[in-house]
mmCIF file of C-alpha atoms in Angstrom:
data_model
loop_
_atom_site.group_PDB
_atom_site.id
_atom_site.type_symbol
_atom_site.label_atom_id
_atom_site.label_comp_id
_atom_site.label_asym_id
_atom_site.label_seq_id
_atom_site.Cartn_x
_atom_site.Cartn_y
_atom_site.Cartn_z
ATOM 1 C CA MET A 660 10.150 3.819 -35.845
ATOM 2 C CA ALA A 661 10.615 4.006 -32.074
ATOM 3 C CA HIS A 662 6.893 4.705 -31.662
ATOM 4 C CA ALA A 663 5.670 2.223 -34.261
ATOM 5 C CA ALA A 664 3.090 -0.358 -33.190
ATOM 6 C CA PRO A 665 4.891 -3.359 -31.645
ATOM 7 C CA HIS A 666 4.676 -6.754 -33.306
ATOM 8 C CA HIS A 667 5.271 -8.744 -30.111
ATOM 9 C CA ASP A 668 3.523 -9.415 -26.793
ATOM 10 C CA TYR A 669 5.991 -7.501 -24.632
ATOM 11 C CA HIS A 670 5.881 -3.913 -23.447
ATOM 12 C CA LEU A 671 9.046 -1.824 -23.692
ATOM 13 C CA VAL A 672 8.698 0.811 -20.984
ATOM 14 C CA ASP A 673 9.422 4.457 -21.672
ATOM 15 C CA PRO A 674 12.597 5.943 -20.150
ATOM 16 C CA SER A 675 11.876 6.664 -16.473
ATOM 17 C CA PRO A 676 13.788 8.803 -13.960
ATOM 18 C CA TYR A 677 12.310 7.009 -10.956
ATOM 19 C CA PRO A 678 14.809 4.130 -10.566
ATOM 20 C CA LEU A 679 17.612 6.697 -10.236
ATOM 21 C CA ILE A 680 15.541 9.015 -8.039
ATOM 22 C CA SER A 681 14.580 6.105 -5.781
ATOM 23 C CA SER A 682 18.209 5.034 -5.400
ATOM 24 C CA ILE A 683 19.277 8.548 -4.425
ATOM 25 C CA THR A 684 16.413 9.204 -2.006
ATOM 26 C CA VAL A 685 16.740 5.816 -0.267
ATOM 27 C CA THR A 686 20.470 6.455 0.195
ATOM 28 C CA VAL A 687 19.726 9.893 1.645
ATOM 29 C CA MET A 688 17.105 8.366 3.949
ATOM 30 C CA MET A 689 19.508 5.710 5.273
ATOM 31 C CA ILE A 690 22.316 8.218 5.819
ATOM 32 C CA GLY A 691 19.764 10.448 7.542
ATOM 33 C CA ALA A 692 18.711 7.573 9.804
ATOM 34 C CA VAL A 693 22.329 7.047 10.916
ATOM 35 C CA ALA A 694 22.767 10.785 11.441
ATOM 36 C CA TRP A 695 19.537 10.906 13.438
ATOM 37 C CA MET A 696 20.693 8.137 15.787
ATOM 38 C CA LYS A 697 24.456 8.749 15.990
ATOM 39 C CA GLY A 698 25.295 12.033 14.282
ATOM 40 C CA LEU A 699 27.136 12.148 10.947
ATOM 41 C CA PHE A 700 28.711 14.624 8.490
ATOM 42 C CA GLY A 701 28.302 17.505 10.905
ATOM 43 C CA ILE A 702 24.664 16.657 11.609
ATOM 44 C CA GLU A 703 24.036 16.469 15.332
ATOM 45 C CA GLU A 704 22.535 13.378 16.918
ATOM 46 C CA GLY A 705 18.755 13.677 17.149
ATOM 47 C CA ASN A 706 18.427 15.806 14.009
ATOM 48 C CA ALA A 707 15.959 13.975 11.735
ATOM 49 C CA ILE A 708 15.730 16.493 8.892
ATOM 50 C CA LEU A 709 17.853 14.495 6.440
ATOM 51 C CA PHE A 710 15.970 11.270 7.186
ATOM 52 C CA PHE A 711 12.538 12.781 6.580
ATOM 53 C CA ALA A 712 13.777 14.562 3.457
ATOM 54 C CA GLY A 713 14.919 11.215 2.056
ATOM 55 C CA LEU A 714 11.660 9.585 3.167
ATOM 56 C CA ALA A 715 9.591 12.265 1.409
ATOM 57 C CA GLY A 716 11.612 11.805 -1.787
ATOM 58 C CA THR A 717 11.234 8.022 -1.605
ATOM 59 C CA LEU A 718 7.462 8.231 -1.128
ATOM 60 C CA TYR A 719 7.215 10.628 -4.074
ATOM 61 C CA ALA A 720 9.249 8.324 -6.339
ATOM 62 C CA MET A 721 7.200 5.294 -5.270
ATOM 63 C CA GLY A 722 3.887 7.013 -5.941
ATOM 64 C CA ALA A 723 4.953 8.458 -9.292
ATOM 65 C CA TRP A 724 6.530 5.202 -10.448
ATOM 66 C CA TRP A 725 3.481 3.103 -9.535
ATOM 67 C CA TRP A 726 1.186 5.649 -11.153
ATOM 68 C CA ASP A 727 3.132 5.143 -14.379
ATOM 69 C CA VAL A 728 2.534 1.382 -14.089
ATOM 70 C CA ILE A 729 -1.201 1.988 -13.560
ATOM 71 C CA ARG A 730 -1.346 4.207 -16.658
ATOM 72 C CA GLU A 731 0.453 1.549 -18.680
ATOM 73 C CA GLY A 732 -2.226 -0.944 -17.685
ATOM 74 C CA GLN A 733 -5.002 1.484 -18.591
ATOM 75 C CA LYS A 734 -3.460 2.046 -22.023
ATOM 76 C CA GLY A 735 -3.479 -1.684 -22.706
ATOM 77 C CA ASP A 736 0.290 -2.204 -22.381
ATOM 78 C CA HIS A 737 -0.214 -5.052 -19.906
ATOM 79 C CA THR A 738 -0.694 -7.820 -22.436
ATOM 80 C CA PRO A 739 -1.259 -11.407 -21.222
ATOM 81 C CA VAL A 740 2.484 -12.052 -21.369
ATOM 82 C CA VAL A 741 3.252 -8.874 -19.406
ATOM 83 C CA SER A 742 0.553 -9.778 -16.858
ATOM 84 C CA ILE A 743 2.221 -13.148 -16.299
ATOM 85 C CA GLY A 744 5.488 -11.317 -15.655
ATOM 86 C CA LEU A 745 3.761 -9.073 -13.106
ATOM 87 C CA ARG A 746 2.382 -12.135 -11.347
ATOM 88 C CA TYR A 747 5.824 -13.754 -11.269
ATOM 89 C CA GLY A 748 7.246 -10.550 -9.850
ATOM 90 C CA MET A 749 4.664 -10.353 -7.054
ATOM 91 C CA THR A 750 5.122 -14.049 -6.275
ATOM 92 C CA LEU A 751 8.902 -13.669 -5.978
ATOM 93 C CA PHE A 752 8.465 -10.548 -3.856
ATOM 94 C CA ILE A 753 6.250 -12.427 -1.388
ATOM 95 C CA ALA A 754 8.750 -15.318 -1.389
ATOM 96 C CA SER A 755 11.527 -12.877 -0.459
ATOM 97 C CA GLU A 756 9.335 -11.519 2.340
ATOM 98 C CA ILE A 757 8.894 -15.064 3.671
ATOM 99 C CA MET A 758 12.686 -15.423 3.851
ATOM 100 C CA PHE A 759 12.850 -12.048 5.596
ATOM 101 C CA PHE A 760 10.513 -13.180 8.369
ATOM 102 C CA ALA A 761 12.136 -16.630 8.534
ATOM 103 C CA ALA A 762 15.291 -14.939 9.846
ATOM 104 C CA PHE A 763 13.420 -13.313 12.730
ATOM 105 C CA PHE A 764 11.522 -16.505 13.521
ATOM 106 C CA TRP A 765 14.745 -18.483 13.640
ATOM 107 C CA MET A 766 16.361 -15.967 15.994
ATOM 108 C CA PHE A 767 13.407 -16.399 18.338
ATOM 109 C CA PHE A 768 13.385 -20.206 17.995
ATOM 110 C CA GLU A 769 17.128 -20.428 18.613
ATOM 111 C CA MET A 770 16.831 -18.436 21.811
ATOM 112 C CA ALA A 771 13.765 -20.346 23.023
ATOM 113 C CA LEU A 772 14.819 -23.903 22.132
ATOM 114 C CA PHE A 773 18.511 -23.883 23.025
ATOM 115 C CA ASN A 774 18.555 -21.616 26.051
ATOM 116 C CA GLU A 775 19.841 -24.371 28.345
ATOM 117 C CA ALA A 776 22.945 -24.779 26.193
ATOM 118 C CA ARG A 777 24.122 -21.367 27.362
ATOM 119 C CA THR A 778 24.694 -22.733 30.866
ATOM 120 C CA HIS A 779 27.685 -24.663 29.478
ATOM 121 C CA ILE A 780 29.392 -21.568 28.107
ATOM 122 C CA PRO A 781 32.557 -20.629 30.058
ATOM 123 C CA GLU A 782 32.132 -17.653 32.356
ATOM 124 C CA ILE A 783 33.967 -14.953 30.438
ATOM 125 C CA SER A 784 33.731 -11.355 31.590
ATOM 126 C CA SER A 785 30.162 -9.997 31.655
ATOM 127 C CA TRP A 786 28.933 -12.847 29.472
ATOM 128 C CA ALA A 787 28.353 -14.910 32.624
ATOM 129 C CA GLU A 788 25.403 -12.690 33.613
ATOM 130 C CA THR A 789 23.888 -12.904 30.141
ATOM 131 C CA ALA A 790 24.300 -16.702 30.032
ATOM 132 C CA ALA A 791 22.654 -17.007 33.437
ATOM 133 C CA ALA A 792 19.734 -14.830 32.332
ATOM 134 C CA TRP A 793 19.252 -16.961 29.226
ATOM 135 C CA SER A 794 19.482 -20.296 31.034
ATOM 136 C CA THR A 795 15.733 -20.149 31.684
ATOM 137 C CA TRP A 796 12.778 -19.399 29.418
ATOM 138 C CA PRO A 797 11.425 -16.774 29.372
ATOM 139 C CA PRO A 798 14.687 -14.992 30.228
ATOM 140 C CA ARG A 799 15.095 -13.741 33.765
ATOM 141 C CA GLY A 800 13.219 -10.501 34.425
ATOM 142 C CA ILE A 801 10.957 -10.748 31.365
ATOM 143 C CA GLU A 802 7.203 -10.466 31.868
ATOM 144 C CA THR A 803 5.484 -12.036 28.867
ATOM 145 C CA LEU A 804 2.113 -10.966 27.464
ATOM 146 C CA ASP A 805 -1.128 -12.874 27.888
ATOM 147 C CA PRO A 806 -1.777 -14.222 24.354
ATOM 148 C CA TRP A 807 -5.519 -14.531 24.986
ATOM 149 C CA GLN A 808 -6.099 -10.803 25.321
ATOM 150 C CA LEU A 809 -4.810 -8.223 22.807
ATOM 151 C CA PRO A 810 -2.890 -10.765 20.650
ATOM 152 C CA LEU A 811 -6.041 -12.901 20.292
ATOM 153 C CA LEU A 812 -8.072 -9.799 19.447
ATOM 154 C CA ASN A 813 -5.634 -8.885 16.680
ATOM 155 C CA THR A 814 -5.735 -12.471 15.406
ATOM 156 C CA VAL A 815 -9.520 -12.296 15.094
ATOM 157 C CA ILE A 816 -9.241 -8.894 13.373
ATOM 158 C CA LEU A 817 -6.781 -10.168 10.751
ATOM 159 C CA LEU A 818 -8.668 -13.413 10.111
ATOM 160 C CA LEU A 819 -11.862 -11.416 9.621
ATOM 161 C CA SER A 820 -10.049 -9.028 7.256
ATOM 162 C CA GLY A 821 -8.870 -12.030 5.237
ATOM 163 C CA THR A 822 -12.476 -13.062 4.674
ATOM 164 C CA THR A 823 -13.623 -9.540 3.737
ATOM 165 C CA VAL A 824 -10.818 -9.020 1.193
ATOM 166 C CA THR A 825 -11.694 -12.406 -0.366
ATOM 167 C CA TRP A 826 -15.344 -11.356 -0.484
ATOM 168 C CA ALA A 827 -14.366 -8.084 -2.185
ATOM 169 C CA HIS A 828 -12.194 -9.920 -4.720
ATOM 170 C CA HIS A 829 -14.883 -12.425 -5.679
ATOM 171 C CA ALA A 830 -17.491 -9.650 -5.846
ATOM 172 C CA LEU A 831 -15.329 -7.771 -8.353
ATOM 173 C CA GLN A 832 -14.799 -10.928 -10.408
ATOM 174 C CA VAL A 833 -18.561 -11.302 -10.895
ATOM 175 C CA GLY A 834 -19.101 -7.600 -11.578
ATOM 176 C CA ASP A 835 -20.584 -6.695 -8.170
ATOM 177 C CA ARG A 836 -18.798 -3.370 -7.728
ATOM 178 C CA SER A 837 -20.856 -2.263 -4.712
ATOM 179 C CA GLY A 838 -20.043 -5.525 -2.894
ATOM 180 C CA ALA A 839 -16.370 -5.174 -3.779
ATOM 181 C CA ARG A 840 -16.369 -1.594 -2.521
ATOM 182 C CA LEU A 841 -18.016 -2.515 0.779
ATOM 183 C CA GLY A 842 -15.665 -5.472 1.315
ATOM 184 C CA LEU A 843 -12.642 -3.267 0.697
ATOM 185 C CA ILE A 844 -13.901 -0.546 3.038
ATOM 186 C CA ILE A 845 -14.318 -3.091 5.836
ATOM 187 C CA THR A 846 -10.880 -4.605 5.137
ATOM 188 C CA VAL A 847 -9.143 -1.222 5.259
ATOM 189 C CA ALA A 848 -10.995 -0.368 8.495
ATOM 190 C CA LEU A 849 -9.900 -3.679 10.052
ATOM 191 C CA GLY A 850 -6.296 -3.017 9.008
ATOM 192 C CA ILE A 851 -6.407 0.368 10.731
ATOM 193 C CA LEU A 852 -7.951 -1.254 13.819
ATOM 194 C CA PHE A 853 -5.174 -3.867 13.945
ATOM 195 C CA THR A 854 -2.535 -1.130 13.854
ATOM 196 C CA GLY A 855 -4.298 0.761 16.638
ATOM 197 C CA VAL A 856 -4.449 -2.329 18.882
ATOM 198 C CA GLN A 857 -0.754 -3.061 18.262
ATOM 199 C CA ILE A 858 0.226 0.514 19.141
ATOM 200 C CA TYR A 859 -1.756 0.182 22.381
ATOM 201 C CA GLU A 860 0.000 -3.133 23.128
ATOM 202 C CA TYR A 861 3.426 -1.581 22.549
ATOM 203 C CA GLU A 862 2.539 1.350 24.806
ATOM 204 C CA HIS A 863 1.588 -1.142 27.536
ATOM 205 C CA ILE A 864 4.867 -3.051 27.161
ATOM 206 C CA LEU A 865 7.003 0.072 27.306
ATOM 207 C CA HIS A 866 4.997 1.866 30.016
ATOM 208 C CA ASP A 867 5.080 -1.135 32.364
ATOM 209 C CA ASN A 868 8.709 -2.061 31.503
ATOM 210 C CA LEU A 869 7.771 -5.668 30.769
ATOM 211 C CA PHE A 870 10.838 -6.397 28.627
ATOM 212 C CA PHE A 871 13.348 -3.705 29.550
ATOM 213 C CA ASN A 872 13.853 -3.248 33.284
ATOM 214 C CA GLU A 873 16.605 -3.488 35.871
ATOM 215 C CA GLU A 874 15.910 -7.141 36.630
ATOM 216 C CA ALA A 875 16.009 -7.983 32.896
ATOM 217 C CA SER A 876 19.141 -5.951 32.211
ATOM 218 C CA SER A 877 20.863 -9.001 30.691
ATOM 219 C CA SER A 878 17.793 -10.171 28.770
ATOM 220 C CA GLY A 879 17.287 -7.296 26.350
ATOM 221 C CA LEU A 880 17.616 -9.522 23.298
ATOM 222 C CA TYR A 881 14.129 -10.922 23.960
ATOM 223 C CA GLY A 882 12.516 -7.515 23.638
ATOM 224 C CA SER A 883 14.647 -6.633 20.618
ATOM 225 C CA VAL A 884 13.622 -9.747 18.691
ATOM 226 C CA PHE A 885 9.985 -9.389 19.782
ATOM 227 C CA PHE A 886 9.774 -5.820 18.514
ATOM 228 C CA MET A 887 11.676 -6.641 15.324
ATOM 229 C CA ALA A 888 9.382 -9.558 14.425
ATOM 230 C CA THR A 889 6.044 -8.063 15.458
ATOM 231 C CA GLY A 890 7.059 -4.518 14.493
ATOM 232 C CA PHE A 891 8.051 -5.438 10.950
ATOM 233 C CA HIS A 892 4.810 -7.371 10.651
ATOM 234 C CA GLY A 893 2.961 -4.266 11.837
ATOM 235 C CA PHE A 894 4.792 -2.269 9.170
ATOM 236 C CA HIS A 895 3.635 -4.787 6.561
ATOM 237 C CA VAL A 896 0.054 -4.422 7.798
ATOM 238 C CA LEU A 897 0.383 -0.651 7.362
ATOM 239 C CA VAL A 898 1.755 -1.086 3.827
ATOM 240 C CA GLY A 899 -0.998 -3.588 2.999
ATOM 241 C CA THR A 900 -3.650 -1.212 4.339
ATOM 242 C CA ILE A 901 -2.336 1.573 2.083
ATOM 243 C CA PHE A 902 -2.188 -0.899 -0.831
ATOM 244 C CA LEU A 903 -5.838 -1.835 -0.321
ATOM 245 C CA ALA A 904 -6.875 1.795 0.208
ATOM 246 C CA VAL A 905 -5.353 2.703 -3.176
ATOM 247 C CA CYS A 906 -7.276 -0.207 -4.736
ATOM 248 C CA LEU A 907 -10.449 1.134 -3.109
ATOM 249 C CA ILE A 908 -9.834 4.599 -4.580
ATOM 250 C CA ARG A 909 -9.193 3.105 -8.015
ATOM 251 C CA LEU A 910 -12.306 0.931 -7.744
ATOM 252 C CA MET A 911 -14.444 3.948 -6.859
ATOM 253 C CA ALA A 912 -12.918 5.772 -9.851
ATOM 254 C CA GLY A 913 -14.080 2.947 -12.132
ATOM 255 C CA GLN A 914 -10.584 1.770 -13.078
ATOM 256 C CA MET A 915 -10.939 -1.939 -12.256
ATOM 257 C CA ARG A 916 -12.934 -4.447 -14.278
ATOM 258 C CA PRO A 917 -13.826 -8.096 -13.653
ATOM 259 C CA GLU A 918 -11.473 -9.239 -16.422
ATOM 260 C CA LYS A 919 -8.572 -6.914 -15.556
ATOM 261 C CA HIS A 920 -7.726 -6.028 -11.941
ATOM 262 C CA PHE A 921 -4.273 -7.385 -11.162
ATOM 263 C CA GLY A 922 -3.536 -4.472 -8.801
ATOM 264 C CA PHE A 923 -6.340 -5.647 -6.529
ATOM 265 C CA GLU A 924 -5.314 -9.278 -6.937
ATOM 266 C CA ALA A 925 -1.739 -8.465 -5.906
ATOM 267 C CA ALA A 926 -3.002 -6.534 -2.878
ATOM 268 C CA ALA A 927 -5.140 -9.511 -1.852
ATOM 269 C CA TRP A 928 -2.153 -11.872 -2.180
ATOM 270 C CA TYR A 929 -0.075 -9.548 -0.022
ATOM 271 C CA TRP A 930 -2.832 -9.272 2.592
ATOM 272 C CA HIS A 931 -3.199 -13.046 2.857
ATOM 273 C CA PHE A 932 0.584 -13.295 3.286
ATOM 274 C CA VAL A 933 0.369 -10.793 6.150
ATOM 275 C CA ASP A 934 -2.424 -12.886 7.712
ATOM 276 C CA VAL A 935 -0.378 -16.100 7.571
ATOM 277 C CA VAL A 936 2.719 -14.462 9.076
ATOM 278 C CA TRP A 937 0.626 -13.173 11.974
ATOM 279 C CA LEU A 938 -0.782 -16.659 12.607
ATOM 280 C CA PHE A 939 2.777 -17.948 12.965
ATOM 281 C CA LEU A 940 3.681 -15.021 15.241
ATOM 282 C CA PHE A 941 0.643 -15.623 17.409
ATOM 283 C CA ALA A 942 1.158 -19.405 17.550
ATOM 284 C CA PHE A 943 4.860 -19.342 18.398
ATOM 285 C CA VAL A 944 5.928 -15.956 19.793
ATOM 286 C CA TYR A 945 2.836 -15.345 21.914
ATOM 287 C CA VAL A 946 1.506 -18.844 22.730
ATOM 288 C CA THR A 947 3.998 -21.715 22.333
ATOM 289 C CA PHE A 948 7.139 -19.897 23.523
ATOM 290 C CA GLY A 949 5.387 -17.171 25.463
#
């Protein structure tokens, strides 16, 4: 009876080992990260073996788990009701990502908008030097980037990629598989280009000591927040590029149809989210408060 045809619109998934495997491998990866940076459980500082072992296990569990979801869709288990649930899940995931970036934006806004308030803080120990550094904006010793060079280039790249992924999506909806394939290829290439430009920008910042130097010794929080906000966005671009590349592989394998392609739709949603976050980063971190 367990394998009898269901008489409802829901899909009861088969028992899966991947939730447990993912929990274990992520825990190993995080412990490995601490050991890599500080040393732990007899592992010397600088030893990254445990971290990369956990990372490899996590990537395996992710790939295998998502492949199971793809096979469920191909078997017809993603009924209209299940598809609505998948859309709700992706929507809530993107909403949680918005809250994630809101924290970094607020850290930057708080430092930029209320820097003068730090001049009224009592001079306690070494805090006096930090308060003095933060009494001006940008903080003392910080050399900010020109937003109209590499940041503008990356803005153009992401805006263009937003149009190409939309083109690919609409092409698939009308059955134009060659147009969808070409649009996806261009989008993935633009995502890779964005990552390359950002790596070059980071190399320039670190090589020329724009944020971390002797004069800015009390202003390191600026660089930390900058790299956290833009770096996590760069990580999301990398994830989105992989997401779209998998959709491209599936499209070339003939797995997506005009009436059923939620995997591609979810990837397009995620990519547009990445575009919007970058517009806020460019407008506020690079231009308005830069």
